[in-house]
PDB file of C-alpha atoms in Angstrom:
ATOM      1  CA  GLY A   1     -18.159  -5.083  -8.910  1.00  0.00           C
ATOM      2  CA  VAL A   2     -20.698  -6.853 -11.055  1.00  0.00           C
ATOM      3  CA  GLY A   3     -23.907  -5.341 -12.410  1.00  0.00           C
ATOM      4  CA  ARG A   4     -25.287  -2.507 -10.263  1.00  0.00           C
ATOM      5  CA  ALA A   5     -22.552  -3.085  -7.666  1.00  0.00           C
ATOM      6  CA  ASN A   6     -20.060  -1.762 -10.232  1.00  0.00           C
ATOM      7  CA  ARG A   7     -21.165   1.765  -9.249  1.00  0.00           C
ATOM      8  CA  LEU A   8     -19.911   1.085  -5.720  1.00  0.00           C
ATOM      9  CA  PHE A   9     -16.374   0.138  -6.798  1.00  0.00           C
ATOM     10  CA  ASN A  10     -14.662   3.349  -5.614  1.00  0.00           C
ATOM     11  CA  ILE A  11     -16.452   3.157  -2.266  1.00  0.00           C
ATOM     12  CA  MET A  12     -15.442  -0.499  -1.886  1.00  0.00           C
ATOM     13  CA  GLN A  13     -11.792   0.389  -2.629  1.00  0.00           C
ATOM     14  CA  ASP A  14     -11.640   3.042   0.113  1.00  0.00           C
ATOM     15  CA  LYS A  15     -10.802   0.565   2.874  1.00  0.00           C
ATOM     16  CA  LYS A  16      -7.945  -0.732   4.966  1.00  0.00           C
ATOM     17  CA  LYS A  17      -5.557  -2.782   2.889  1.00  0.00           C
ATOM     18  CA  THR A  18      -2.986  -5.377   3.889  1.00  0.00           C
ATOM     19  CA  TYR A  19       0.197  -6.096   1.942  1.00  0.00           C
ATOM     20  CA  VAL A  20       3.160  -8.433   2.170  1.00  0.00           C
ATOM     21  CA  ALA A  21       6.251  -6.684   0.824  1.00  0.00           C
ATOM     22  CA  GLU A  22       9.979  -7.257   0.546  1.00  0.00           C
ATOM     23  CA  PHE A  23      12.403  -4.392   1.122  1.00  0.00           C
ATOM     24  CA  SER A  24      16.053  -4.703   0.082  1.00  0.00           C
ATOM     25  CA  PHE A  25      18.407  -2.380   1.956  1.00  0.00           C
ATOM     26  CA  GLY A  26      21.570  -0.709   0.671  1.00  0.00           C
ATOM     27  CA  TYR A  27      20.329   0.744  -2.616  1.00  0.00           C
ATOM     28  CA  GLU A  28      17.519   2.929  -3.947  1.00  0.00           C
ATOM     29  CA  THR A  29      16.057   3.081  -7.443  1.00  0.00           C
ATOM     30  CA  GLU A  30      14.394   5.972  -9.214  1.00  0.00           C
ATOM     31  CA  THR A  31      10.945   4.375  -8.896  1.00  0.00           C
ATOM     32  CA  LEU A  32      11.592   2.939  -5.388  1.00  0.00           C
ATOM     33  CA  ASP A  33      10.965  -0.573  -6.751  1.00  0.00           C
ATOM     34  CA  SER A  34      12.934  -3.073  -8.829  1.00  0.00           C
ATOM     35  CA  GLU A  35      11.536  -1.731 -12.126  1.00  0.00           C
ATOM     36  CA  SER A  36      14.179   0.958 -12.683  1.00  0.00           C
ATOM     37  CA  ASP A  37      17.886   1.667 -12.413  1.00  0.00           C
ATOM     38  CA  VAL A  38      19.736   2.106  -9.152  1.00  0.00           C
ATOM     39  CA  VAL A  39      20.284   5.803  -8.407  1.00  0.00           C
ATOM     40  CA  LEU A  40      21.831   5.533  -4.959  1.00  0.00           C
ATOM     41  CA  LYS A  41      23.969   2.900  -3.246  1.00  0.00           C
ATOM     42  CA  THR A  42      25.186   3.133   0.287  1.00  0.00           C
ATOM     43  CA  SER A  43      28.084   1.411   1.925  1.00  0.00           C
ATOM     44  CA  SER A  44      26.475   1.843   5.343  1.00  0.00           C
ATOM     45  CA  LYS A  45      25.622  -1.324   7.176  1.00  0.00           C
ATOM     46  CA  ILE A  46      22.386  -3.162   6.578  1.00  0.00           C
ATOM     47  CA  PRO A  47      20.053  -2.806   9.593  1.00  0.00           C
ATOM     48  CA  ASN A  48      19.533  -5.838  11.788  1.00  0.00           C
ATOM     49  CA  GLU A  49      16.179  -7.229  12.904  1.00  0.00           C
ATOM     50  CA  ASN A  50      16.276  -5.460  16.298  1.00  0.00           C
ATOM     51  CA  GLU A  51      16.924  -2.067  14.688  1.00  0.00           C
ATOM     52  CA  ILE A  52      14.098  -2.664  12.224  1.00  0.00           C
ATOM     53  CA  GLN A  53      11.674  -3.694  14.995  1.00  0.00           C
ATOM     54  CA  LEU A  54      12.338  -0.442  16.875  1.00  0.00           C
ATOM     55  CA  ALA A  55      11.839   1.665  13.739  1.00  0.00           C
ATOM     56  CA  LEU A  56       8.569  -0.097  12.848  1.00  0.00           C
ATOM     57  CA  LYS A  57       6.946   1.033  16.093  1.00  0.00           C
ATOM     58  CA  SER A  58       7.667   4.683  15.264  1.00  0.00           C
ATOM     59  CA  MET A  59       5.876   4.380  11.923  1.00  0.00           C
ATOM     60  CA  LEU A  60       2.476   3.367  13.293  1.00  0.00           C
ATOM     61  CA  GLY A  61      -0.463   5.780  13.271  1.00  0.00           C
ATOM     62  CA  LYS A  62      -1.504   8.772  11.206  1.00  0.00           C
ATOM     63  CA  GLN A  63       1.190  10.617   9.305  1.00  0.00           C
ATOM     64  CA  ASN A  64       1.857  12.607   6.168  1.00  0.00           C
ATOM     65  CA  GLN A  65       3.330  10.646   3.278  1.00  0.00           C
ATOM     66  CA  VAL A  66       4.917  11.855   0.056  1.00  0.00           C
ATOM     67  CA  ALA A  67       4.091   9.548  -2.844  1.00  0.00           C
ATOM     68  CA  PRO A  68       6.870   8.426  -5.198  1.00  0.00           C
ATOM     69  CA  ILE A  69       7.405  10.753  -8.164  1.00  0.00           C
ATOM     70  CA  PHE A  70       6.721   7.746 -10.387  1.00  0.00           C
ATOM     71  CA  SER A  71       3.119   7.306  -9.262  1.00  0.00           C
ATOM     72  CA  ALA A  72      -0.371   8.104 -10.494  1.00  0.00           C
ATOM     73  CA  LYS A  73      -0.660  11.110  -8.148  1.00  0.00           C
ATOM     74  CA  ASP A  74      -2.290  14.115  -9.778  1.00  0.00           C
ATOM     75  CA  VAL A  75       0.060  17.107 -10.067  1.00  0.00           C
ATOM     76  CA  ASP A  76      -1.513  20.151 -11.714  1.00  0.00           C
ATOM     77  CA  GLY A  77      -3.880  17.963 -13.722  1.00  0.00           C
ATOM     78  CA  LYS A  78      -1.229  15.494 -14.907  1.00  0.00           C
ATOM     79  CA  ARG A  79      -0.032  12.172 -13.564  1.00  0.00           C
ATOM     80  CA  SER A  80       3.255  12.610 -11.748  1.00  0.00           C
ATOM     81  CA  TYR A  81       4.856   9.670 -13.586  1.00  0.00           C
ATOM     82  CA  HIS A  82       4.260  11.476 -16.926  1.00  0.00           C
ATOM     83  CA  LEU A  83       6.066  14.551 -15.621  1.00  0.00           C
ATOM     84  CA  ALA A  84       8.887  12.478 -14.104  1.00  0.00           C
ATOM     85  CA  ARG A  85       9.446  10.587 -17.380  1.00  0.00           C
ATOM     86  CA  GLN A  86       9.733  13.935 -19.185  1.00  0.00           C
ATOM     87  CA  GLY A  87      12.432  14.963 -16.725  1.00  0.00           C
ATOM     88  CA  LYS A  88      10.280  17.736 -15.288  1.00  0.00           C
ATOM     89  CA  GLY A  89      10.444  18.599 -11.612  1.00  0.00           C
ATOM     90  CA  VAL A  90       7.619  16.985  -9.698  1.00  0.00           C
ATOM     91  CA  ASP A  91       6.406  18.588  -6.476  1.00  0.00           C
ATOM     92  CA  ILE A  92       4.134  16.096  -4.748  1.00  0.00           C
ATOM     93  CA  LYS A  93       2.324  17.406  -1.718  1.00  0.00           C
ATOM     94  CA  PRO A  94       2.171  15.140   1.345  1.00  0.00           C
ATOM     95  CA  HIS A  95      -1.155  13.469   2.080  1.00  0.00           C
ATOM     96  CA  GLU A  96      -2.408  11.875   5.275  1.00  0.00           C
ATOM     97  CA  ILE A  97      -2.248   8.105   5.603  1.00  0.00           C
ATOM     98  CA  GLU A  98      -2.460   5.720   8.519  1.00  0.00           C
ATOM     99  CA  ILE A  99      -0.412   2.618   9.250  1.00  0.00           C
ATOM    100  CA  PHE A 100      -2.400   0.319  11.533  1.00  0.00           C
ATOM    101  CA  GLU A 101       0.075  -2.576  11.713  1.00  0.00           C
ATOM    102  CA  PHE A 102       3.649  -2.978  10.494  1.00  0.00           C
ATOM    103  CA  LYS A 103       5.224  -6.373  11.181  1.00  0.00           C
ATOM    104  CA  LEU A 104       8.601  -7.813  10.315  1.00  0.00           C
ATOM    105  CA  LEU A 105       7.871 -11.315   9.020  1.00  0.00           C
ATOM    106  CA  GLY A 106      11.465 -12.395   8.543  1.00  0.00           C
ATOM    107  CA  LYS A 107      14.787 -12.080   6.796  1.00  0.00           C
ATOM    108  CA  LYS A 108      14.932 -13.349   3.206  1.00  0.00           C
ATOM    109  CA  ASN A 109      18.686 -12.889   2.720  1.00  0.00           C
ATOM    110  CA  ASP A 110      21.493 -10.678   4.049  1.00  0.00           C
ATOM    111  CA  LYS A 111      19.881  -7.457   2.690  1.00  0.00           C
ATOM    112  CA  THR A 112      16.204  -8.296   2.185  1.00  0.00           C
ATOM    113  CA  PHE A 113      13.421  -8.464   4.767  1.00  0.00           C
ATOM    114  CA  GLU A 114       9.736  -9.354   4.433  1.00  0.00           C
ATOM    115  CA  PHE A 115       7.010  -7.242   6.053  1.00  0.00           C
ATOM    116  CA  GLU A 116       3.245  -7.261   6.513  1.00  0.00           C
ATOM    117  CA  ILE A 117       1.634  -3.821   6.443  1.00  0.00           C
ATOM    118  CA  GLU A 118      -1.990  -2.919   7.199  1.00  0.00           C
ATOM    119  CA  CYS A 119      -2.695   0.645   6.102  1.00  0.00           C
ATOM    120  CA  SER A 120      -5.291   3.106   4.920  1.00  0.00           C
ATOM    121  CA  SER A 121      -6.319   3.494   1.314  1.00  0.00           C
ATOM    122  CA  GLY A 122      -3.985   5.790  -0.620  1.00  0.00           C
ATOM    123  CA  THR A 123      -0.815   4.562   1.096  1.00  0.00           C
ATOM    124  CA  TYR A 124       2.210   3.911  -1.098  1.00  0.00           C
ATOM    125  CA  ILE A 125       4.193   0.894   0.102  1.00  0.00           C
ATOM    126  CA  ARG A 126       7.221   2.075  -1.913  1.00  0.00           C
ATOM    127  CA  SER A 127       7.160   5.279   0.154  1.00  0.00           C
ATOM    128  CA  ILE A 128       6.932   3.256   3.371  1.00  0.00           C
ATOM    129  CA  CYS A 129      10.034   1.363   2.238  1.00  0.00           C
ATOM    130  CA  ARG A 130      11.889   4.629   1.563  1.00  0.00           C
ATOM    131  CA  ASP A 131      10.766   6.208   4.844  1.00  0.00           C
ATOM    132  CA  LEU A 132      11.673   3.144   6.925  1.00  0.00           C
ATOM    133  CA  ALA A 133      15.156   3.063   5.380  1.00  0.00           C
ATOM    134  CA  TYR A 134      15.676   6.776   6.047  1.00  0.00           C
ATOM    135  CA  LYS A 135      14.686   6.245   9.703  1.00  0.00           C
ATOM    136  CA  LEU A 136      17.366   3.558   9.835  1.00  0.00           C
ATOM    137  CA  GLY A 137      19.996   5.836   8.258  1.00  0.00           C
ATOM    138  CA  THR A 138      20.173   3.976   4.970  1.00  0.00           C
ATOM    139  CA  VAL A 139      18.265   3.476   1.712  1.00  0.00           C
ATOM    140  CA  ALA A 140      16.088   0.623   0.440  1.00  0.00           C
ATOM    141  CA  THR A 141      14.027  -0.514  -2.515  1.00  0.00           C
ATOM    142  CA  MET A 142      10.787  -2.479  -2.570  1.00  0.00           C
ATOM    143  CA  THR A 143      11.516  -5.712  -4.430  1.00  0.00           C
ATOM    144  CA  ALA A 144       8.205  -7.582  -4.055  1.00  0.00           C
ATOM    145  CA  LEU A 145       4.613  -6.661  -3.235  1.00  0.00           C
ATOM    146  CA  LYS A 146       1.391  -8.620  -2.832  1.00  0.00           C
ATOM    147  CA  ARG A 147      -1.952  -7.268  -1.599  1.00  0.00           C
ATOM    148  CA  THR A 148      -3.443  -9.893   0.673  1.00  0.00           C
ATOM    149  CA  LYS A 149      -6.536  -8.076   1.907  1.00  0.00           C
ATOM    150  CA  CYS A 150      -8.762  -5.159   0.874  1.00  0.00           C
ATOM    151  CA  GLY A 151     -11.503  -4.512   3.420  1.00  0.00           C
ATOM    152  CA  PRO A 152     -13.288  -7.835   3.966  1.00  0.00           C
ATOM    153  CA  PHE A 153     -11.884  -9.368   0.746  1.00  0.00           C
ATOM    154  CA  GLU A 154      -8.917 -11.697   1.274  1.00  0.00           C
ATOM    155  CA  LEU A 155      -6.503 -13.107  -1.284  1.00  0.00           C
ATOM    156  CA  PHE A 156      -6.913 -16.700  -0.111  1.00  0.00           C
ATOM    157  CA  GLU A 157     -10.583 -16.507  -1.218  1.00  0.00           C
ATOM    158  CA  ALA A 158      -9.730 -15.270  -4.724  1.00  0.00           C
ATOM    159  CA  LYS A 159     -10.717 -17.284  -7.766  1.00  0.00           C
ATOM    160  CA  THR A 160      -9.768 -17.071 -11.408  1.00  0.00           C
ATOM    161  CA  VAL A 161     -12.353 -15.827 -13.895  1.00  0.00           C
ATOM    162  CA  GLU A 162     -12.604 -19.381 -15.257  1.00  0.00           C
ATOM    163  CA  ASP A 163     -13.306 -20.863 -11.809  1.00  0.00           C
ATOM    164  CA  ILE A 164     -15.784 -18.324 -10.427  1.00  0.00           C
ATOM    165  CA  CYS A 165     -19.442 -19.228 -10.152  1.00  0.00           C
ATOM    166  CA  LEU A 166     -22.559 -17.393  -9.015  1.00  0.00           C
ATOM    167  CA  GLU A 167     -22.287 -18.737  -5.442  1.00  0.00           C
ATOM    168  CA  ASP A 168     -18.856 -17.066  -5.104  1.00  0.00           C
ATOM    169  CA  LEU A 169     -20.233 -13.539  -5.510  1.00  0.00           C
ATOM    170  CA  LYS A 170     -20.433 -11.447  -2.340  1.00  0.00           C
ATOM    171  CA  SER A 171     -23.368  -9.196  -1.503  1.00  0.00           C
ATOM    172  CA  ASN A 172     -23.195  -5.395  -1.564  1.00  0.00           C
ATOM    173  CA  ASP A 173     -23.694  -5.470   2.211  1.00  0.00           C
ATOM    174  CA  PHE A 174     -20.588  -7.649   2.614  1.00  0.00           C
ATOM    175  CA  ALA A 175     -18.543  -5.285   0.453  1.00  0.00           C
ATOM    176  CA  LEU A 176     -19.680  -2.206   2.371  1.00  0.00           C
ATOM    177  CA  THR A 177     -19.280  -3.480   5.950  1.00  0.00           C
ATOM    178  CA  HIS A 178     -16.803  -0.657   6.678  1.00  0.00           C
ATOM    179  CA  LEU A 179     -19.554   1.969   6.300  1.00  0.00           C
ATOM    180  CA  LYS A 180     -21.769   3.054   9.174  1.00  0.00           C
ATOM    181  CA  THR A 181     -25.466   2.362   8.769  1.00  0.00           C
ATOM    182  CA  LEU A 182     -28.416   4.480   9.762  1.00  0.00           C
ATOM    183  CA  ASN A 183     -31.874   2.940  10.014  1.00  0.00           C
ATOM    184  CA  VAL A 184     -34.652   5.399   9.244  1.00  0.00           C
ATOM    185  CA  SER A 185     -38.322   4.829   9.939  1.00  0.00           C
ATOM    186  CA  LEU A 186     -40.737   5.840   7.204  1.00  0.00           C
ATOM    187  CA  ASN A 187     -43.614   6.251   9.675  1.00  0.00           C
ATOM    188  CA  LYS A 188     -45.055   9.769   9.777  1.00  0.00           C
ATOM    189  CA  VAL A 189     -45.537  11.435  13.131  1.00  0.00           C
TER     190      VAL A 189
END
């Protein structure tokens, strides 16, 4: 958001988002991503593409999700990651999310698969990774993540700060296309 549009930033963020993520099966870390130590390894088999495809279908739609304990979720006025780093118990309440699309894009190696996920704002992709693995009777860790779309904004249109020019700026109307409009007449009866 630039200028007066900066006030609309939170409204603009509350949109569908699309991510491309890699999930590696067979181990789980404390943070559910590759930024921390492995806390659980399983010797169970790595799921195959057919098993994953079946599980993906069951994850579509509205559902309650529990955010990772190492997240910015507010727990009694504090960020949950602060509490988790202090070794305190963190009780994160589930919140409603929606997964609109969940596609398997391909297999990266014998344990890692790439996915595209379109979901509601407030969805944790690390939690989706964990939940998918649990549905498949194993564990997994998110090893890569890229947001490719947020509302009408797409990554392929992104520019660096050095390359952006005035013509590249989008209007407030473009940024708020997800909101319903109501036209009101100012004529008195």
